XYZ file of C-alpha atoms in Angstrom:
338
model
C 46.241 68.231 -16.954
C 46.492 65.573 -20.024
C 47.921 63.226 -17.663
C 45.101 63.298 -15.179
C 42.422 62.798 -17.821
C 44.305 60.047 -19.315
C 44.689 58.635 -16.010
C 41.100 58.994 -15.110
C 40.446 57.070 -18.456
C 42.585 54.402 -17.533
C 41.329 54.091 -14.392
C 37.683 53.929 -15.491
C 38.408 51.197 -18.003
C 40.054 49.177 -15.185
C 37.018 49.265 -13.341
C 34.510 48.226 -15.871
C 36.464 45.474 -17.140
C 36.811 44.123 -13.255
C 32.751 44.379 -13.385
C 32.612 42.798 -16.447
C 34.985 39.921 -15.194
C 32.983 39.567 -11.575
C 29.938 38.965 -13.343
C 31.590 36.384 -15.885
C 32.561 34.469 -12.735
C 29.165 35.023 -11.237
C 27.392 33.224 -14.374
C 29.669 30.534 -14.515
C 29.256 29.704 -10.802
C 25.539 29.328 -11.552
C 25.568 27.506 -14.513
C 28.243 25.266 -12.757
C 25.598 24.355 -10.043
C 22.689 23.922 -11.992
C 24.280 21.442 -14.879
C 26.771 19.863 -12.446
C 24.661 18.895 -9.165
C 28.153 18.029 -7.573
C 29.170 21.320 -6.804
C 25.979 21.884 -4.658
C 27.459 19.564 -2.168
C 30.460 22.478 -1.933
C 29.374 23.587 1.388
C 27.455 22.356 3.966
C 23.909 23.402 3.839
C 21.217 24.122 6.704
C 19.229 22.093 7.121
C 21.633 18.884 5.705
C 20.310 17.770 3.232
C 20.732 13.829 2.776
C 19.910 12.056 -0.853
C 18.393 8.782 -0.111
C 17.064 5.831 -2.515
C 16.228 2.410 -2.647
C 16.151 -0.542 -4.584
C 13.766 -3.145 -3.944
C 15.033 -6.463 -4.415
C 11.822 -8.415 -3.173
C 8.511 -8.865 -0.908
C 9.064 -12.508 0.213
C 5.533 -12.073 1.788
C 2.381 -10.137 2.534
C -0.094 -11.199 5.314
C -3.432 -9.439 5.126
C -4.394 -11.400 8.552
C -1.459 -9.825 10.316
C -1.313 -6.444 8.460
C 2.364 -6.776 7.714
C 4.654 -7.633 4.844
C 8.502 -8.350 4.381
C 10.863 -6.399 1.850
C 14.537 -7.393 0.734
C 15.893 -3.820 -0.146
C 19.200 -1.867 -0.497
C 18.997 1.550 0.904
C 22.006 4.133 0.259
C 22.595 7.721 1.402
C 25.022 10.552 0.060
C 25.204 13.787 2.268
C 28.127 16.501 2.861
C 29.410 16.637 6.327
C 31.445 14.484 8.944
C 29.167 15.262 11.699
C 26.339 13.067 10.941
C 25.773 9.530 9.825
C 22.318 8.718 8.231
C 23.017 4.864 7.519
C 23.478 4.572 11.262
C 20.862 6.747 12.661
C 17.709 6.016 9.893
C 14.887 3.795 11.471
C 11.909 2.382 9.766
C 8.718 3.761 11.179
C 6.157 1.401 10.135
C 8.119 -1.438 11.046
C 11.598 -2.784 12.192
C 14.674 -3.845 10.599
C 15.213 -7.513 10.862
C 18.977 -7.410 9.315
C 21.418 -4.614 7.672
C 24.322 -6.159 6.338
C 26.656 -5.550 3.277
C 27.054 -1.778 4.548
C 29.381 -0.110 2.484
C 31.080 3.359 3.462
C 33.120 5.979 1.491
C 34.228 8.923 0.280
C 33.334 10.543 -3.237
C 35.290 13.618 -3.239
C 33.835 15.638 -0.395
C 30.635 13.717 -0.418
C 29.985 10.932 2.055
C 28.424 7.793 0.466
C 26.800 4.861 2.640
C 25.014 1.901 1.295
C 23.371 -1.308 2.994
C 20.820 -4.479 2.357
C 18.253 -4.522 4.407
C 15.543 -6.878 5.283
C 12.606 -5.595 7.110
C 9.069 -6.276 8.634
C 6.684 -3.659 7.869
C 3.163 -2.917 8.934
C -0.049 -1.770 6.922
C -3.477 -1.387 7.560
C -4.929 -2.960 4.209
C -7.637 -2.037 2.585
C -9.784 -5.097 2.284
C -13.054 -3.857 1.358
C -13.106 -5.278 -2.056
C -10.986 -8.196 -1.178
C -10.102 -10.724 -3.410
C -10.400 -8.016 -6.063
C -8.600 -5.693 -3.785
C -5.423 -3.096 -4.632
C -2.955 -2.293 -2.020
C 0.017 0.125 -1.553
C 3.090 -0.875 0.074
C 5.241 1.635 1.899
C 8.464 1.643 3.591
C 8.985 4.752 5.583
C 12.447 5.841 7.145
C 12.998 9.034 9.536
C 16.277 9.889 11.134
C 16.092 9.346 14.928
C 18.364 12.149 15.856
C 17.876 15.295 13.263
C 14.790 16.928 13.316
C 13.480 18.715 10.022
C 14.936 21.952 11.130
C 18.472 20.141 10.982
C 18.102 18.228 7.951
C 15.499 17.071 4.997
C 15.700 13.913 2.579
C 15.839 14.385 -1.084
C 14.925 11.357 -2.937
C 17.368 9.822 -5.901
C 14.551 9.313 -7.984
C 17.038 8.734 -10.928
C 19.026 5.625 -8.893
C 15.692 4.369 -7.247
C 13.956 1.155 -8.847
C 12.987 -2.507 -8.176
C 14.116 -5.735 -9.647
C 12.903 -6.781 -12.936
C 13.022 -10.336 -11.599
C 10.653 -9.534 -8.798
C 7.487 -11.745 -8.357
C 4.839 -11.367 -5.738
C 2.464 -14.360 -6.046
C -1.318 -13.358 -6.961
C -0.051 -9.752 -7.611
C 0.930 -7.515 -10.704
C 3.145 -4.353 -9.838
C 1.498 -1.146 -11.054
C 3.897 1.140 -10.154
C 6.580 2.393 -7.871
C 7.338 6.015 -6.321
C 9.350 7.829 -3.712
C 8.673 10.975 -2.169
C 9.573 13.313 0.925
C 7.712 14.922 3.693
C 7.647 16.147 7.458
C 5.672 14.553 10.255
C 4.812 16.525 13.026
C 4.723 14.888 16.591
C 2.368 16.052 19.075
C 4.972 15.456 21.709
C 8.580 16.799 22.351
C 9.379 13.523 23.798
C 10.433 14.928 26.862
C 13.251 16.809 25.312
C 12.866 20.250 26.495
C 15.299 21.674 24.448
C 12.741 21.399 21.501
C 10.382 24.339 21.977
C 7.783 25.082 19.301
C 4.692 24.132 21.728
C 5.639 20.599 22.835
C 5.673 19.533 19.213
C 8.595 17.853 16.893
C 9.094 17.555 13.521
C 10.942 15.261 11.580
C 11.755 14.693 7.770
C 10.263 11.340 6.345
C 11.443 9.299 3.329
C 8.918 7.071 1.453
C 9.136 4.210 -1.033
C 5.534 3.022 -2.130
C 4.961 0.052 -4.315
C 1.574 -0.208 -5.800
C 0.067 -3.794 -6.292
C -3.009 -5.240 -8.028
C -4.638 -8.576 -7.710
C -3.858 -10.650 -10.814
C -7.202 -11.641 -12.225
C -10.409 -13.362 -11.124
C -8.645 -16.674 -10.751
C -8.388 -16.094 -6.713
C -12.195 -14.862 -6.594
C -13.299 -18.048 -8.145
C -11.212 -20.398 -6.024
C -12.499 -18.644 -3.091
C -16.154 -17.961 -3.443
C -16.796 -21.355 -5.814
C -17.835 -23.143 -2.903
C -19.992 -20.317 -1.588
C -21.703 -20.129 -4.884
C -22.287 -24.190 -4.819
C -23.947 -23.306 -1.175
C -26.246 -21.119 -2.806
C -27.146 -23.360 -5.747
C -27.240 -26.367 -3.587
C -30.089 -24.323 -1.869
C -32.039 -23.700 -4.868
C -32.054 -27.626 -5.626
C -34.459 -27.931 -2.728
C -37.239 -26.532 -4.969
C -36.904 -29.356 -7.518
C -37.961 -31.879 -4.267
C -41.771 -32.398 -4.290
C -43.029 -30.057 -1.691
C -43.856 -33.011 0.585
C -40.742 -34.171 0.656
C -39.415 -31.769 3.210
C -36.671 -34.390 4.686
C -35.006 -34.059 1.373
C -35.209 -30.076 1.093
C -33.749 -29.757 4.294
C -31.058 -32.063 3.608
C -29.849 -29.512 0.433
C -30.390 -26.273 2.675
C -28.342 -27.983 5.201
C -25.616 -28.662 3.057
C -25.417 -25.289 1.616
C -25.063 -23.929 5.145
C -22.020 -26.110 5.498
C -20.514 -24.965 2.897
C -20.960 -21.225 3.426
C -19.975 -21.776 6.735
C -16.555 -23.340 5.299
C -15.701 -20.001 3.112
C -16.740 -17.536 6.166
C -13.957 -19.755 7.774
C -11.606 -19.473 5.243
C -12.425 -15.859 5.100
C -11.550 -15.419 8.581
C -8.272 -17.106 8.253
C -7.098 -14.585 5.302
C -8.565 -11.356 6.620
C -7.728 -9.234 9.814
C -10.548 -8.334 12.040
C -12.857 -5.600 11.428
C -15.950 -3.884 11.673
C -15.867 -2.924 8.199
C -18.550 -4.970 6.018
C -16.281 -5.882 2.812
C -17.308 -7.189 -0.483
C -16.598 -10.867 0.817
C -18.837 -10.229 4.009
C -21.448 -9.366 1.656
C -21.316 -11.841 -0.586
C -21.294 -14.716 2.356
C -24.115 -12.501 3.973
C -26.140 -12.506 0.840
C -25.692 -16.365 0.250
C -26.936 -17.267 4.044
C -29.791 -14.963 3.703
C -30.920 -16.641 0.343
C -30.670 -19.980 2.036
C -32.779 -18.795 4.742
C -35.432 -17.755 2.376
C -35.096 -21.290 0.859
C -35.817 -22.828 4.230
C -38.909 -20.747 4.625
C -40.481 -21.225 1.151
C -39.790 -24.571 1.741
C -41.910 -24.669 5.289
C -44.465 -22.436 3.529
C -44.836 -24.918 0.431
C -45.465 -27.848 2.864
C -47.802 -26.323 4.803
C -49.777 -25.566 1.172
C -49.492 -29.283 0.306
C -50.488 -30.517 3.662
C -53.491 -28.644 3.457
C -54.561 -30.608 0.339
C -53.558 -28.162 -2.516
C -50.951 -29.905 -4.191
C -50.663 -28.154 -7.165
C -50.629 -24.682 -5.663
C -47.784 -25.920 -3.694
C -45.965 -27.049 -6.485
C -46.500 -23.817 -8.447
C -45.474 -21.229 -5.786
C -42.412 -23.432 -5.225
C -41.139 -23.215 -8.904
C -41.855 -19.509 -8.914
C -40.312 -18.786 -5.711
C -37.316 -20.858 -6.512
C -37.190 -19.011 -9.832
C -37.449 -15.310 -8.380
C -34.506 -16.031 -5.386
C -32.294 -17.801 -8.072
C -32.615 -14.088 -10.393
C -32.098 -12.216 -7.362
C -29.524 -14.154 -6.064
C -27.417 -13.749 -9.339
C -28.550 -10.244 -10.127
C -27.379 -9.467 -6.247
C -24.006 -10.530 -6.507
C -23.468 -8.886 -9.416
C -24.215 -5.689 -8.371
C -22.099 -6.712 -5.172
C -19.105 -7.209 -7.095
C -19.376 -4.179 -9.507
C -20.149 -1.594 -6.604
C -18.887 -2.945 -3.123
C-alpha cells in the first residue's frame, strides 16, 4: 500500500515537472520570435510575407508638362520559400522600368534575399493649383504580377529604407520620405476564371513616397516678373496726356505683348488642364487690368475731345491710382489664397 502511494506521488511530480518544462519552452519560443525577428521566417506563412525596401539614389528629372518623373533607386526583397521570386515578378504600376542591373540573389540561412538597381520612368498627376509655389509628392508603386493579396503581402523594411544624402533636385527641397503597404482592388479578374470574388482581383502594393516643396520665391519672381512689368507698363499710360492716345495705346499693347510671353512660357511648363490655377489667375488678372486701362483711355480721350481737359486729366489720374491699388491687392490675395 505504501509503495502505491509513493509511486502515485512520484508520478504526480513527474507530470508537474513536465508541464513546467512545456510552459517554459513555449515562453522561450514566444520571446525568441519577439526579440529575434529572423525566427519569424522559420516556416512559410500564408499569405507569404515579403519584406521590401528602397534606397533612392536620385531624381534625374521632373516634368510637370509630361506628368512624369525619373527615379534611380535600389530595391530589395527578403522572403522564405523557393517557389516564388519577387525580384522577377514585381512591376511598377505607375510607370515602367527603363533598366534593371546589378541584380544580387543569395541565401541568408533559410531567408532568400534579392536586390537590384533600377532606373524607372514614373507618371504622376501633379497638383499645379499653386504653381510655382507648389508642393508635390512623388511615388514609386510596385505590385507583384503573379500573386494576389490572398497569396502574398508586402512588408515595408522601414529600418533600411532611405534616400541618399547627396540627392539634389534642382528647385526643390525634400521635406520627408515614407513607405507603406496597401491592397489594391481591380474591378476585373482579367479573364482568369480561377479568381472568384465577383469578378474582382486584389493585389498587394508597396509605395515609396517623397514629399517635395519649392525652394523659395526665386522661381516665382523669375516667372512673373515679365507679367508684373506688363501691368506696370499699362499703368504708365495714365501718365500720358489724354489727347496723346497713340502713345497710350503703344504702352498698352506693350503690356499685352509681355503678358502673352508669360502665358506662352506657362503653357510650355504646365500640362493642359481645365483647372483655373494660381498662374492662370495672375495672368488673367493682368490682362483684365490692361483691358480696363484701354477702356479708361478711350473714355478720358472722349472727355478731352469734348473740351474738358481738366476733367479728363482728373479722371485719368484717379482711375490710374484706383486700378493700381486694386491690381496690387488682387495679386496679393491670389497668391495668399489660391
